[in-house]
Short mmCIF file of C-alpha atoms in Angstrom, two decimals:
data_model
loop_
_atom_site.label_atom_id
_atom_site.label_comp_id
_atom_site.label_asym_id
_atom_site.label_seq_id
_atom_site.Cartn_x
_atom_site.Cartn_y
_atom_site.Cartn_z
CA MET A 1 9.63 -73.71 70.13
CA ALA A 2 7.05 -71.02 70.65
CA LEU A 3 6.81 -67.60 69.10
CA VAL A 4 5.25 -64.46 70.47
CA ASN A 5 2.70 -62.74 68.30
CA PRO A 6 3.42 -59.03 68.93
CA LYS A 7 -0.11 -57.96 68.00
CA LYS A 8 -1.84 -60.38 70.34
CA ARG A 9 0.93 -60.62 72.95
CA LYS A 10 0.36 -64.33 73.39
CA MET A 11 2.34 -67.48 72.82
CA ILE A 12 1.81 -69.38 69.59
CA ASP A 13 2.96 -72.98 69.41
CA ASN A 14 4.36 -74.57 66.26
CA GLU A 15 1.13 -76.42 65.53
CA GLU A 16 -0.89 -73.20 65.55
CA LEU A 17 1.77 -71.50 63.41
CA GLU A 18 1.65 -74.34 60.87
CA GLU A 19 -2.14 -74.13 60.82
CA GLU A 20 -2.01 -70.40 60.08
CA GLU A 21 0.55 -70.98 57.31
CA THR A 22 -1.64 -73.72 55.82
CA GLU A 23 -4.70 -71.45 55.91
CA ALA A 24 -2.72 -68.71 54.16
CA LYS A 25 -1.55 -71.15 51.48
CA VAL A 26 -5.09 -72.41 50.93
CA ALA A 27 -6.43 -68.86 50.68
CA SER A 28 -3.73 -67.99 48.17
CA ALA A 29 -4.46 -71.12 46.11
CA VAL A 30 -8.19 -70.39 46.12
CA GLU A 31 -7.56 -66.82 44.97
CA GLU A 32 -5.31 -68.05 42.16
CA LEU A 33 -7.90 -70.64 41.09
CA ASN A 34 -10.60 -67.98 41.13
CA GLU A 35 -8.53 -65.77 38.82
CA ASN A 36 -7.85 -68.68 36.46
CA ILE A 37 -11.50 -69.71 36.40
CA SER A 38 -12.56 -66.13 35.65
CA LYS A 39 -10.13 -66.00 32.72
CA GLU A 40 -11.35 -69.36 31.39
CA VAL A 41 -15.01 -68.35 31.68
CA ALA A 42 -14.26 -65.10 29.83
CA GLU A 43 -12.61 -67.09 27.03
CA VAL A 44 -15.61 -69.42 26.81
CA PHE A 45 -17.99 -66.48 26.50
CA LYS A 46 -15.81 -64.88 23.82
CA SER A 47 -15.82 -68.16 21.91
CA ILE A 48 -19.61 -68.41 22.20
CA GLU A 49 -19.99 -64.81 20.98
CA ARG A 50 -17.74 -65.49 17.97
CA SER A 51 -19.62 -68.67 17.16
CA TYR A 52 -22.97 -66.90 17.49
CA ALA A 53 -21.85 -64.08 15.19
CA LYS A 54 -20.54 -66.57 12.64
CA ASN A 55 -23.78 -68.58 12.66
CA ARG A 56 -25.83 -65.41 12.45
CA LYS A 57 -24.02 -64.45 9.24
CA LYS A 58 -24.69 -67.93 7.81
CA PHE A 59 -28.41 -67.74 8.56
CA ARG A 60 -28.67 -64.27 7.03
CA SER A 61 -27.08 -65.51 3.82
CA TYR A 62 -29.72 -68.28 3.58
CA SER A 63 -32.59 -65.79 3.77
#
């Protein structure tokens, strides 16, 4: 079965349609991963900042 893409006014076969759907799914997955990675990196930096502040207080008390 073929579909007509109204914007391009050409025939699209099922294989091409599946390829476009797959590309859209991959793009969506990559975007979701990017968001998750950004959140994780932010948490790591917050943890490092807390650790740094804690250690800084320790070193000041030794002085």
